[in-house]
Structures are given as structure tokens and as C-alpha cells.
PDB file of C-alpha atoms in Angstrom:
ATOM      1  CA  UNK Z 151      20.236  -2.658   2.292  1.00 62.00           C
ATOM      2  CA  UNK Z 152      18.719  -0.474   5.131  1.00 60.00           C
ATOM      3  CA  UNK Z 153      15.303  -0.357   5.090  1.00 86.00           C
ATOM      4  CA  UNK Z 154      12.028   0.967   6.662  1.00 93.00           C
ATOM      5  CA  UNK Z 155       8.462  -1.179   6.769  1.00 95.00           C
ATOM      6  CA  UNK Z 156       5.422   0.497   8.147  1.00 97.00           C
ATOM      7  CA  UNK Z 157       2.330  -1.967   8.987  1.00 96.00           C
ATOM      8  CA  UNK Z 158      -0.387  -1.506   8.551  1.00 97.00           C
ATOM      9  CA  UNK Z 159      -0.725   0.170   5.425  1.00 96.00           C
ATOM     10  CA  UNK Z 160      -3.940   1.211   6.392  1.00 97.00           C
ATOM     11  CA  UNK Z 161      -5.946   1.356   9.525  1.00 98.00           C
ATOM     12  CA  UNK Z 162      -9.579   1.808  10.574  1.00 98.00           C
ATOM     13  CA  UNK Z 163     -10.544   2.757  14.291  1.00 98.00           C
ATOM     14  CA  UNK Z 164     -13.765   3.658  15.575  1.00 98.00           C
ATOM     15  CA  UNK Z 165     -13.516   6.908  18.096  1.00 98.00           C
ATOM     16  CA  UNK Z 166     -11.881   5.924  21.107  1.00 97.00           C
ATOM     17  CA  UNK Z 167     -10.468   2.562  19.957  1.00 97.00           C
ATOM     18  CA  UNK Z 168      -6.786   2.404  21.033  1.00 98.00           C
ATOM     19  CA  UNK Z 169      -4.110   0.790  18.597  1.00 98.00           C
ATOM     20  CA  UNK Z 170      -0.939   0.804  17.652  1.00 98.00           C
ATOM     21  CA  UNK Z 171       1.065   1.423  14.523  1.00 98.00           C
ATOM     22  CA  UNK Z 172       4.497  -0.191  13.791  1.00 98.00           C
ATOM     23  CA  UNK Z 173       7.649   0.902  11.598  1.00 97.00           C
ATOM     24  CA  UNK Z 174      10.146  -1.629  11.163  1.00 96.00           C
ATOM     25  CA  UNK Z 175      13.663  -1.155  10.334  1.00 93.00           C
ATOM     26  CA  UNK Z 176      16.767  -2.338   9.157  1.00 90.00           C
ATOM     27  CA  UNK Z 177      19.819  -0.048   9.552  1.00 83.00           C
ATOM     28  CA  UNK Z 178      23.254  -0.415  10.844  1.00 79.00           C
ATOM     29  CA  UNK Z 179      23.663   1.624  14.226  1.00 80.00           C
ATOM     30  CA  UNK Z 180      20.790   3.419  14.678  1.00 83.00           C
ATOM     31  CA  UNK Z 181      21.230   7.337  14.812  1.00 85.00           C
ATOM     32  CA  UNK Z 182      17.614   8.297  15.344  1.00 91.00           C
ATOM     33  CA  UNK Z 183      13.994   7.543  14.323  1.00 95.00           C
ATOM     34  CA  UNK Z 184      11.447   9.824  13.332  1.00 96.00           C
ATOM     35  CA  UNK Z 185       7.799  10.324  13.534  1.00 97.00           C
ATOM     36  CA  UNK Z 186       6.254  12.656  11.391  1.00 97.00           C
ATOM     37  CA  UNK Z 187       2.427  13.188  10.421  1.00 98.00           C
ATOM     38  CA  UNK Z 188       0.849  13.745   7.195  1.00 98.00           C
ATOM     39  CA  UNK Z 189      -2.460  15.331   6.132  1.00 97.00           C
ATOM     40  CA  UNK Z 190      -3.923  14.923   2.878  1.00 95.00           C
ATOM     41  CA  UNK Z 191      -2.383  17.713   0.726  1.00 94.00           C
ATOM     42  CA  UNK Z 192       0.472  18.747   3.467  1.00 96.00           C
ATOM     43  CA  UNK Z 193       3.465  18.452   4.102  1.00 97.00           C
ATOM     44  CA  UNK Z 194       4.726  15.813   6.985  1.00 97.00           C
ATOM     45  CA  UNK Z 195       4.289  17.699  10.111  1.00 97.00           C
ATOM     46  CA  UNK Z 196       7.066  16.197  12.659  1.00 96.00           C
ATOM     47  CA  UNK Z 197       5.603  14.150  16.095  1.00 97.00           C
ATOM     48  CA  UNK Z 198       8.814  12.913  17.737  1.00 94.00           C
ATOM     49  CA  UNK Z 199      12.490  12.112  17.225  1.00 94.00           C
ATOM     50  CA  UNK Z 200      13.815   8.544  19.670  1.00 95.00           C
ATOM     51  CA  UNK Z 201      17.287   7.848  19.950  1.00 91.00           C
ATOM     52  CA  UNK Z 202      18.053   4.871  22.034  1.00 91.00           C
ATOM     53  CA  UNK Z 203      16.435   1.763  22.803  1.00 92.00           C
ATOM     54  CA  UNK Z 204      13.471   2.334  25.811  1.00 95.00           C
ATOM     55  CA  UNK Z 205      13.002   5.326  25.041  1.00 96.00           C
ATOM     56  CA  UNK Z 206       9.270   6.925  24.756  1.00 97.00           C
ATOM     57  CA  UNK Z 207       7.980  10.181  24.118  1.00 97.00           C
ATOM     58  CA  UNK Z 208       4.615  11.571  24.519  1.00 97.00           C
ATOM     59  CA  UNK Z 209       2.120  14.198  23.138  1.00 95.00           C
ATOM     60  CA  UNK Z 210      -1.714  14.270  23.465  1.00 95.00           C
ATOM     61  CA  UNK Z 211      -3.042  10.937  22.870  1.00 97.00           C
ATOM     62  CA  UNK Z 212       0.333   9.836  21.049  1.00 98.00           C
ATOM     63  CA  UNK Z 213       2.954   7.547  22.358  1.00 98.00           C
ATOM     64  CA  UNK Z 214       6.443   6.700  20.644  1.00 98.00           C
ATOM     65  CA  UNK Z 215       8.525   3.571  21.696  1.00 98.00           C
ATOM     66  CA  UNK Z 216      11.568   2.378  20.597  1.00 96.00           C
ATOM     67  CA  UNK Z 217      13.198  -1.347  20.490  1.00 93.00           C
ATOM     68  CA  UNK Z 218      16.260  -2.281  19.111  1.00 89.00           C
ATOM     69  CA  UNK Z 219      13.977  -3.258  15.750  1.00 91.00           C
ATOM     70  CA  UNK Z 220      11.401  -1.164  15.481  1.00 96.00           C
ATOM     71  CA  UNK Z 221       9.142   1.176  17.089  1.00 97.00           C
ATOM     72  CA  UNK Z 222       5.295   1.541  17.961  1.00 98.00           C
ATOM     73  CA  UNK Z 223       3.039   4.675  17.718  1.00 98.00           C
ATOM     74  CA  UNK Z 224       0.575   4.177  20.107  1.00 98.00           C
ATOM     75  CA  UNK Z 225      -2.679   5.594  20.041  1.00 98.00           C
ATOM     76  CA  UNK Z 226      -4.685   5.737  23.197  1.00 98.00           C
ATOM     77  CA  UNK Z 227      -8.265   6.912  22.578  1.00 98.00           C
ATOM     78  CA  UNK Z 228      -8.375   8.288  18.822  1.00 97.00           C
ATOM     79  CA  UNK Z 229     -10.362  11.269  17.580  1.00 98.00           C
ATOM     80  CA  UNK Z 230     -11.684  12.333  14.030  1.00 97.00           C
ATOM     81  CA  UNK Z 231      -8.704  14.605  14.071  1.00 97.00           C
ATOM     82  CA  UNK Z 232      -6.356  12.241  15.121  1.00 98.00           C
ATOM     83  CA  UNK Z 233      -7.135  10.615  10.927  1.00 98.00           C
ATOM     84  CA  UNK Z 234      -3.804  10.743   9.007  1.00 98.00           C
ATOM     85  CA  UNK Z 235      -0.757   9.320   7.531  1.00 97.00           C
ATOM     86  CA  UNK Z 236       1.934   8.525   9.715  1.00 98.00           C
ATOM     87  CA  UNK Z 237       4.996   8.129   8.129  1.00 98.00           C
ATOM     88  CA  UNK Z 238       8.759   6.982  10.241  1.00 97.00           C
ATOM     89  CA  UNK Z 239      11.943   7.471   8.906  1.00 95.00           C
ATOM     90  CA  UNK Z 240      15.524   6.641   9.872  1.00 93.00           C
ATOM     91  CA  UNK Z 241      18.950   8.362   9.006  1.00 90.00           C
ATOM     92  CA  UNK Z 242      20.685   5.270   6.606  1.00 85.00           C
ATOM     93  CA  UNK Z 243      23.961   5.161   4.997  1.00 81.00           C
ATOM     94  CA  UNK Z 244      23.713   5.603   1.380  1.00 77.00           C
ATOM     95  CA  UNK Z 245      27.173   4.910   0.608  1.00 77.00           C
ATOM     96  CA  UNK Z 246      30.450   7.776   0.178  1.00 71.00           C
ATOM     97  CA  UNK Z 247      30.275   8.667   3.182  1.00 72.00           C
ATOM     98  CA  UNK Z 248      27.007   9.910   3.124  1.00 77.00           C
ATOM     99  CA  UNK Z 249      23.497   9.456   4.574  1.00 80.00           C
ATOM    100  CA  UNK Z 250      19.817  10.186   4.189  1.00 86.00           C
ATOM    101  CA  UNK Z 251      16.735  10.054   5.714  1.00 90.00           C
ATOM    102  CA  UNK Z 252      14.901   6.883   4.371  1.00 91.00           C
ATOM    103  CA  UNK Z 253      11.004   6.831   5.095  1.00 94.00           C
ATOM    104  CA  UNK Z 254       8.897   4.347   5.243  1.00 95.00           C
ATOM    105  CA  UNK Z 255       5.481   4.020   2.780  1.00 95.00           C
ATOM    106  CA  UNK Z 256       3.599   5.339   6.289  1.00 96.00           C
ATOM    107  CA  UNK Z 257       0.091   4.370   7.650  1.00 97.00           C
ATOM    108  CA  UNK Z 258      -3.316   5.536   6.703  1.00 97.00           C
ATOM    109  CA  UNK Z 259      -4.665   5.786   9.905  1.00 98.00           C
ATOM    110  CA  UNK Z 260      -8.995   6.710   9.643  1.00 98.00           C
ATOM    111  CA  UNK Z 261     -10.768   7.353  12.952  1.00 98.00           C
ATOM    112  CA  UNK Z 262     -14.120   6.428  12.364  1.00 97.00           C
ATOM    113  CA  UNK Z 263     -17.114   9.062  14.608  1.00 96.00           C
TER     114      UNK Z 263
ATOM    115  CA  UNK K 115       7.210  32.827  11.316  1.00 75.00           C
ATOM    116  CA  UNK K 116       6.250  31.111   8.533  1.00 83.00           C
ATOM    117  CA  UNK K 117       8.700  28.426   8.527  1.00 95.00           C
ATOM    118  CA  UNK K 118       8.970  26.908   5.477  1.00 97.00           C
ATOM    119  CA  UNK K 119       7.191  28.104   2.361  1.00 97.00           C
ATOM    120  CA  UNK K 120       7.579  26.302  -1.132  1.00 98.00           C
ATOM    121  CA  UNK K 121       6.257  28.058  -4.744  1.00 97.00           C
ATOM    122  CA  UNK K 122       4.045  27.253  -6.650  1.00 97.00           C
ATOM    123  CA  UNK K 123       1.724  25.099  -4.983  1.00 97.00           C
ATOM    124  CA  UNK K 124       0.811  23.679  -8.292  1.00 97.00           C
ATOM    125  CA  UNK K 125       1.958  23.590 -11.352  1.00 96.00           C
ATOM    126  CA  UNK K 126       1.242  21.587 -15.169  1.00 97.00           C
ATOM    127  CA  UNK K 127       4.206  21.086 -17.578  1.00 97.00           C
ATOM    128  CA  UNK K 128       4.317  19.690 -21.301  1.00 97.00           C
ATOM    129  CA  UNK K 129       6.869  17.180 -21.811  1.00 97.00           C
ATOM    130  CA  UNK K 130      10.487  19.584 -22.751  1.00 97.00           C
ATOM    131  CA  UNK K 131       9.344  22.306 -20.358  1.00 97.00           C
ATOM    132  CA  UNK K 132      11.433  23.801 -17.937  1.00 96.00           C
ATOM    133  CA  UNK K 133      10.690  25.133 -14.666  1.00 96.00           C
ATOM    134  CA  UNK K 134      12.483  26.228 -10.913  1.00 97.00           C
ATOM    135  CA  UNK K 135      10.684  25.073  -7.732  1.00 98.00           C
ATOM    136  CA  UNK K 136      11.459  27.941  -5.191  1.00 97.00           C
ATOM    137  CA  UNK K 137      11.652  27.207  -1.075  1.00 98.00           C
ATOM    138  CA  UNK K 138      12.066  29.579   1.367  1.00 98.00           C
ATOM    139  CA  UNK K 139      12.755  29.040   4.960  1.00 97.00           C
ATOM    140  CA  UNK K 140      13.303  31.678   7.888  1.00 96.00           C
ATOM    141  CA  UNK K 141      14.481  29.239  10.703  1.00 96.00           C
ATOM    142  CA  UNK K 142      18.162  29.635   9.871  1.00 95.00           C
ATOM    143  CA  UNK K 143      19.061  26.585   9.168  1.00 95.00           C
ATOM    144  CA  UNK K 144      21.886  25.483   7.548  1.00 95.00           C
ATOM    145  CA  UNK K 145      20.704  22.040   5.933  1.00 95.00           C
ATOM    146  CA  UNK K 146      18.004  22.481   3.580  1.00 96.00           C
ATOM    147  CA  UNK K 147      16.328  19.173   1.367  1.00 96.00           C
ATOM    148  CA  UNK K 148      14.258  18.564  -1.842  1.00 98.00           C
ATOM    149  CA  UNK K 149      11.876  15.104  -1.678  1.00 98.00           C
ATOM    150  CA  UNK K 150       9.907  13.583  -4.108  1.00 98.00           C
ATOM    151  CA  UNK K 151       6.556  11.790  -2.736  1.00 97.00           C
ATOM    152  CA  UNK K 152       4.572   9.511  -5.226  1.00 96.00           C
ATOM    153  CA  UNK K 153       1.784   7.209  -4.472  1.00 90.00           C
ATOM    154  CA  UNK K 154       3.287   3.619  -3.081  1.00 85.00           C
ATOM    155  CA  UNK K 155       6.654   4.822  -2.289  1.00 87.00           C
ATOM    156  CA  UNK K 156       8.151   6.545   0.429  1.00 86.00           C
ATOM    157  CA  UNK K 157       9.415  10.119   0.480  1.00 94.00           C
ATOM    158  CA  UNK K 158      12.768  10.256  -1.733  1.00 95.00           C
ATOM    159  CA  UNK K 159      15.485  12.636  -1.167  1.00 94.00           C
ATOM    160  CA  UNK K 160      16.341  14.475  -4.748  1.00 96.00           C
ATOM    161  CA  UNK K 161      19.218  16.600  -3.585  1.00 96.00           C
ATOM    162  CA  UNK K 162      19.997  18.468  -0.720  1.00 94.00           C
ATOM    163  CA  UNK K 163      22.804  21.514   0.513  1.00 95.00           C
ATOM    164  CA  UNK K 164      25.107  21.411   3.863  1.00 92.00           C
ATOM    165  CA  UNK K 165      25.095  25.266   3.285  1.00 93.00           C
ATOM    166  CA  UNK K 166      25.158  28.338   1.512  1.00 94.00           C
ATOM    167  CA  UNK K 167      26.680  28.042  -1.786  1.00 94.00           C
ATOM    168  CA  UNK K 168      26.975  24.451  -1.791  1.00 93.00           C
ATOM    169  CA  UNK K 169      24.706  21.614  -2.904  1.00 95.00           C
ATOM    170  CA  UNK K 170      24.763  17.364  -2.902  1.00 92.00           C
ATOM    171  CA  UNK K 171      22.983  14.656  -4.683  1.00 93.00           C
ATOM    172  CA  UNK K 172      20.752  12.314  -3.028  1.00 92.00           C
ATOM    173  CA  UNK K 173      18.769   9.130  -4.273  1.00 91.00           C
ATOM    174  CA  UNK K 174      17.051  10.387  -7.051  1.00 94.00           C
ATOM    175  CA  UNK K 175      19.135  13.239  -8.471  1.00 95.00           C
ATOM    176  CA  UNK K 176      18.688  12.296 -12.224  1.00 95.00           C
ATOM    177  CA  UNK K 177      16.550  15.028 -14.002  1.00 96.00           C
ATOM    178  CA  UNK K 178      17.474  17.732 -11.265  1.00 97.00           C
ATOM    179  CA  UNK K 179      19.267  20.571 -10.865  1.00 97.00           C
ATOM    180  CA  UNK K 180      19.460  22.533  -7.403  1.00 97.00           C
ATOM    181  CA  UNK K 181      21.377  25.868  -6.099  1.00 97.00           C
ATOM    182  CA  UNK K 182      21.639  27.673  -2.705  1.00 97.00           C
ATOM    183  CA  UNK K 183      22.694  31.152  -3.648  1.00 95.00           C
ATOM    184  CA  UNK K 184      21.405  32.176  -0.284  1.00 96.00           C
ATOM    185  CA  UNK K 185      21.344  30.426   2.856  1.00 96.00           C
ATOM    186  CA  UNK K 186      17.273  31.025   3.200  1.00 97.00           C
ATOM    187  CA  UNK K 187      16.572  29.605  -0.395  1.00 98.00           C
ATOM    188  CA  UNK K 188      16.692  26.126  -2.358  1.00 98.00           C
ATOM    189  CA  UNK K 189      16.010  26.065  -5.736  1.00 98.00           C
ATOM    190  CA  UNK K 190      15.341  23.207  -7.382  1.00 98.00           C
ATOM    191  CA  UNK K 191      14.811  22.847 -11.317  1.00 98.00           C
ATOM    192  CA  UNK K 192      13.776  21.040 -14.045  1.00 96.00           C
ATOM    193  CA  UNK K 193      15.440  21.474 -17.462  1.00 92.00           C
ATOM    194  CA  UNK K 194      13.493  19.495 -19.429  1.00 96.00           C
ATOM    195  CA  UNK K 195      10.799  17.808 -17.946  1.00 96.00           C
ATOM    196  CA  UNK K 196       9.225  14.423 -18.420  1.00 97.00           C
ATOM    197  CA  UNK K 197       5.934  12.477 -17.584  1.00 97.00           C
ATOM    198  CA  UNK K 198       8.056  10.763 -14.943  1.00 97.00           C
ATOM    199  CA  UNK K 199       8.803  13.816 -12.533  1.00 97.00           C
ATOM    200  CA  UNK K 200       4.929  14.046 -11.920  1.00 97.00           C
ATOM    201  CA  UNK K 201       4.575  13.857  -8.385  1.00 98.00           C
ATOM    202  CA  UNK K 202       4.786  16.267  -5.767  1.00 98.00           C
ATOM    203  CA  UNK K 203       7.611  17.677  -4.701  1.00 98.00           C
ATOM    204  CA  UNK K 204       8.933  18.932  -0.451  1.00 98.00           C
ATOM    205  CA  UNK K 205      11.268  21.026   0.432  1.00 98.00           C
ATOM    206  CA  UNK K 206      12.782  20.849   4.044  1.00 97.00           C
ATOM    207  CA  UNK K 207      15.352  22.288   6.407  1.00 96.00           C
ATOM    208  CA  UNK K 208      17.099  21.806   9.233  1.00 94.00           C
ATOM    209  CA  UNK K 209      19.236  23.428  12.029  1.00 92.00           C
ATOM    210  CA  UNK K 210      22.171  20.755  11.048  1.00 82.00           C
ATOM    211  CA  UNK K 211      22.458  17.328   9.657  1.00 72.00           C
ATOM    212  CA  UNK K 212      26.148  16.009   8.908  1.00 67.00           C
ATOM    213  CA  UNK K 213      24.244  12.595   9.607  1.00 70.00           C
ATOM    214  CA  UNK K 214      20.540  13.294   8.958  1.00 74.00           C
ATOM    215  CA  UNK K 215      20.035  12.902  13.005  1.00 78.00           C
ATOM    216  CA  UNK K 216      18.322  16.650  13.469  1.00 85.00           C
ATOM    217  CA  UNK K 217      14.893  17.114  12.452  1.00 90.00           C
ATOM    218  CA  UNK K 218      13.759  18.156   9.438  1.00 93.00           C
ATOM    219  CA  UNK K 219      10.842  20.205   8.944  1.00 95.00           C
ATOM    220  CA  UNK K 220       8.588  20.188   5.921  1.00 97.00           C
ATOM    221  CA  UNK K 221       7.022  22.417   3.228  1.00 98.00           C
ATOM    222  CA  UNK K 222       3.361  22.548   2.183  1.00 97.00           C
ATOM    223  CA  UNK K 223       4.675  21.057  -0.961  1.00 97.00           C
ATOM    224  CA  UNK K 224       3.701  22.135  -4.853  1.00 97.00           C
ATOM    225  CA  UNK K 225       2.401  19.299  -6.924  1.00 97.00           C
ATOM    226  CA  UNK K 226       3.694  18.783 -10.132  1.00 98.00           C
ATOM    227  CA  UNK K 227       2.043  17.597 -13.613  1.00 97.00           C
ATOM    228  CA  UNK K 228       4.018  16.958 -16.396  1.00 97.00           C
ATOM    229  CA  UNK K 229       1.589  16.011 -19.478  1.00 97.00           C
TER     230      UNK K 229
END
């Protein structure tokens, strides 16, 4: 069964402390992994989309890799603001032919003045 | 533009209620998407339509009904509702998605209580 682990489940930083979150996965030829952030109340506000192994993308203090098993959301030099869910999905078969966009549980992520 | 815009933002049901959840989106997109979030679990994909006029189920589709009379809007209703569709409910489009590869963007969401 594809599937899609985020750890931590939850993470403390202090301002400025750099860390990284991970989202594991299990799917049969990947065809994309997303990044998408999630304020209390909100709806999941989208960060980046990887499609190949080695690939990284970049925005503010926000870095996306990609392996062939998972991928890292690296966070250089957190602020206050930077204090949210971060939640990956991947596109999975779900059987008929079809697919869907399985997410994983996501990451509490508190940045700590 | 507003992108995409979900009513109501809250609502509380008794058990046997119905109700329609209404999204609107003004991106043009063909795809459009109705998720279920709840506490623990990852967002779950209820139903979702390839199009105007045409509608699919996804992993959670028991309970549900949805319709795309027009391309902009995605209904999504509840006959009869039970304690078990509390959560809160997103609606999302995007520009394609024959394999869920584009990106989907969300709704502010409208949380659901069903007493």
C-alpha cells in the first residue's frame, strides 16, 4: 500500500535554529511530491512541487530536496512566522485506474522568539 | 482574484440533517476536489470532478454526494448527516490532473459539527 510518513510530528525551534523536516514515502513510480503549508484554521497553502530525484527548490528560508525515498524541508534560520504545519503529499494509485493525492499526517513545526 | 472560496465557513448539524457545501473557484481549472481533514489523519479525498458535468469518487465517498453543474462550482452534500462527518471539510482545484501531478490549490475550508 502506498504510503506517506512525516517525522517529526511535532517540532520546537528556537528563532534562528536551522532543522529539517522529513516525509517519507512509499509509492510505485513517483509522479511528483508536494509541499504545502498549513496555518491553524486555513487551508494548506502550496510551497513546492519536486519531480525527480536531486532535485531542490527554494523560497525564503525554505529548501525542498528530493531522494528516491523521501524528501527534506529544510529550514535555514526560522522565524515566529515561519510556525506551522507542513504537510507532503504524493500522487498514489488507488486502484481502477485511478489516483489521488495521499498526504501525510504533516509536522507541527513552533518557532520559539 | 480570489481563488478559491468555500461556504459556509462554519456550520452545526443535528444528526438526519441535510446540508450542500458550496466552492467556488475563478482560476479556470478543470479539476476541482473535496477533502476531509480530522485530527490524526491526513487530508482524505471525498470525491472529486475531471470537468464540467462530471464527477468521481475518491477514498471516502460514503455519506457524500457531489455535482459540477458549472465548471467554477463543486458542490458537495450531505443527505443525512451523522456525528461521524464532523470534521472540516477543503475544497480544491486545479489547472489539470489525469494523474494528480498538477498542483492543487486549497480553500479556507468550513468546519463542520454534526451533534
Amino acid at each position: 500500500e502506498d504510503q506517506v510518513t512525516q517525522s517529526p510530528e511535532a517540532l520546537r525551534l528556537q528563532e534562528g535554529e536551522s532543522s529539517s523536516l522529513n516525509c517519507s514515502y512509499t509509492v510505485s513510480g513517483l509522479r511528483g511530491l508536494f509541499w504545502y503549508r498549513q496555518d491553524p484554521g486555513k487551508g494548506p497553502e502550496f510551497l513546492f512541487t519536486l519531480y525527480s530525484a536531486g532535485e531542490e527548490k527554494e523560497k525564503e528560508r525554505l529548501k525542498a530536496t528530493l531522494t528516491k525515498k523521501e524528501s527534506f524541508l529544510h529550514i535555514t534560520a526560522p522565524k515566529p512566522e515561519d510556525s506551522a504545519t507542513y504537510l507532503c503529499a504524493v500522487p498514489a494509485y488507488s486502484g481502477a485506474g485511478s489516483y489521488q493525492l495521499t498526504f501525510g499526517k504533516g509536522t507541527k513545526l513552533s518557532v520559539i522568539p | 482574484n480570489a481563488g478559491v472560496t468555500q461556504t459556509p465557513k462554519f456550520r452545526v448539524l443535528k444528526t438526519g440533517q441535510s446540508m450542500t457545501l458550496l466552492c467556488a473557484q475563478d482560476m479556470n481549472h478543470e479539476y476541482m476536489y473535496w477533502y476531509r481533514q480530522d485530527p490524526g489523519m491526513g487530508l482524505r479525498l471525498i470525491h472529486y470532478s475531471v470537468g464540467e458535468g462530471t464527477t468521481a469518487k475518491g477514498e471516502v465517498p460514503d455519506g457524500y454526494n457531489v455535482s459540477r453543474l458549472k465548471k467554477q462550482n463543486f458542490l458537495l452534500g450531505l443527505e443525512s448527516a451523522a456525528p461521524s462527518q464532523t470534521s472540516v471539510y477543503f475544497c480544491a482545484s486545479s489547472r489539470w490532473g489525469v494523474t494528480f501531478t498538477d498542483t492543487q490549490y486549497f480553500g479556507p475550508g468550513t468546519r463542520l459539527t454534526v451533534l
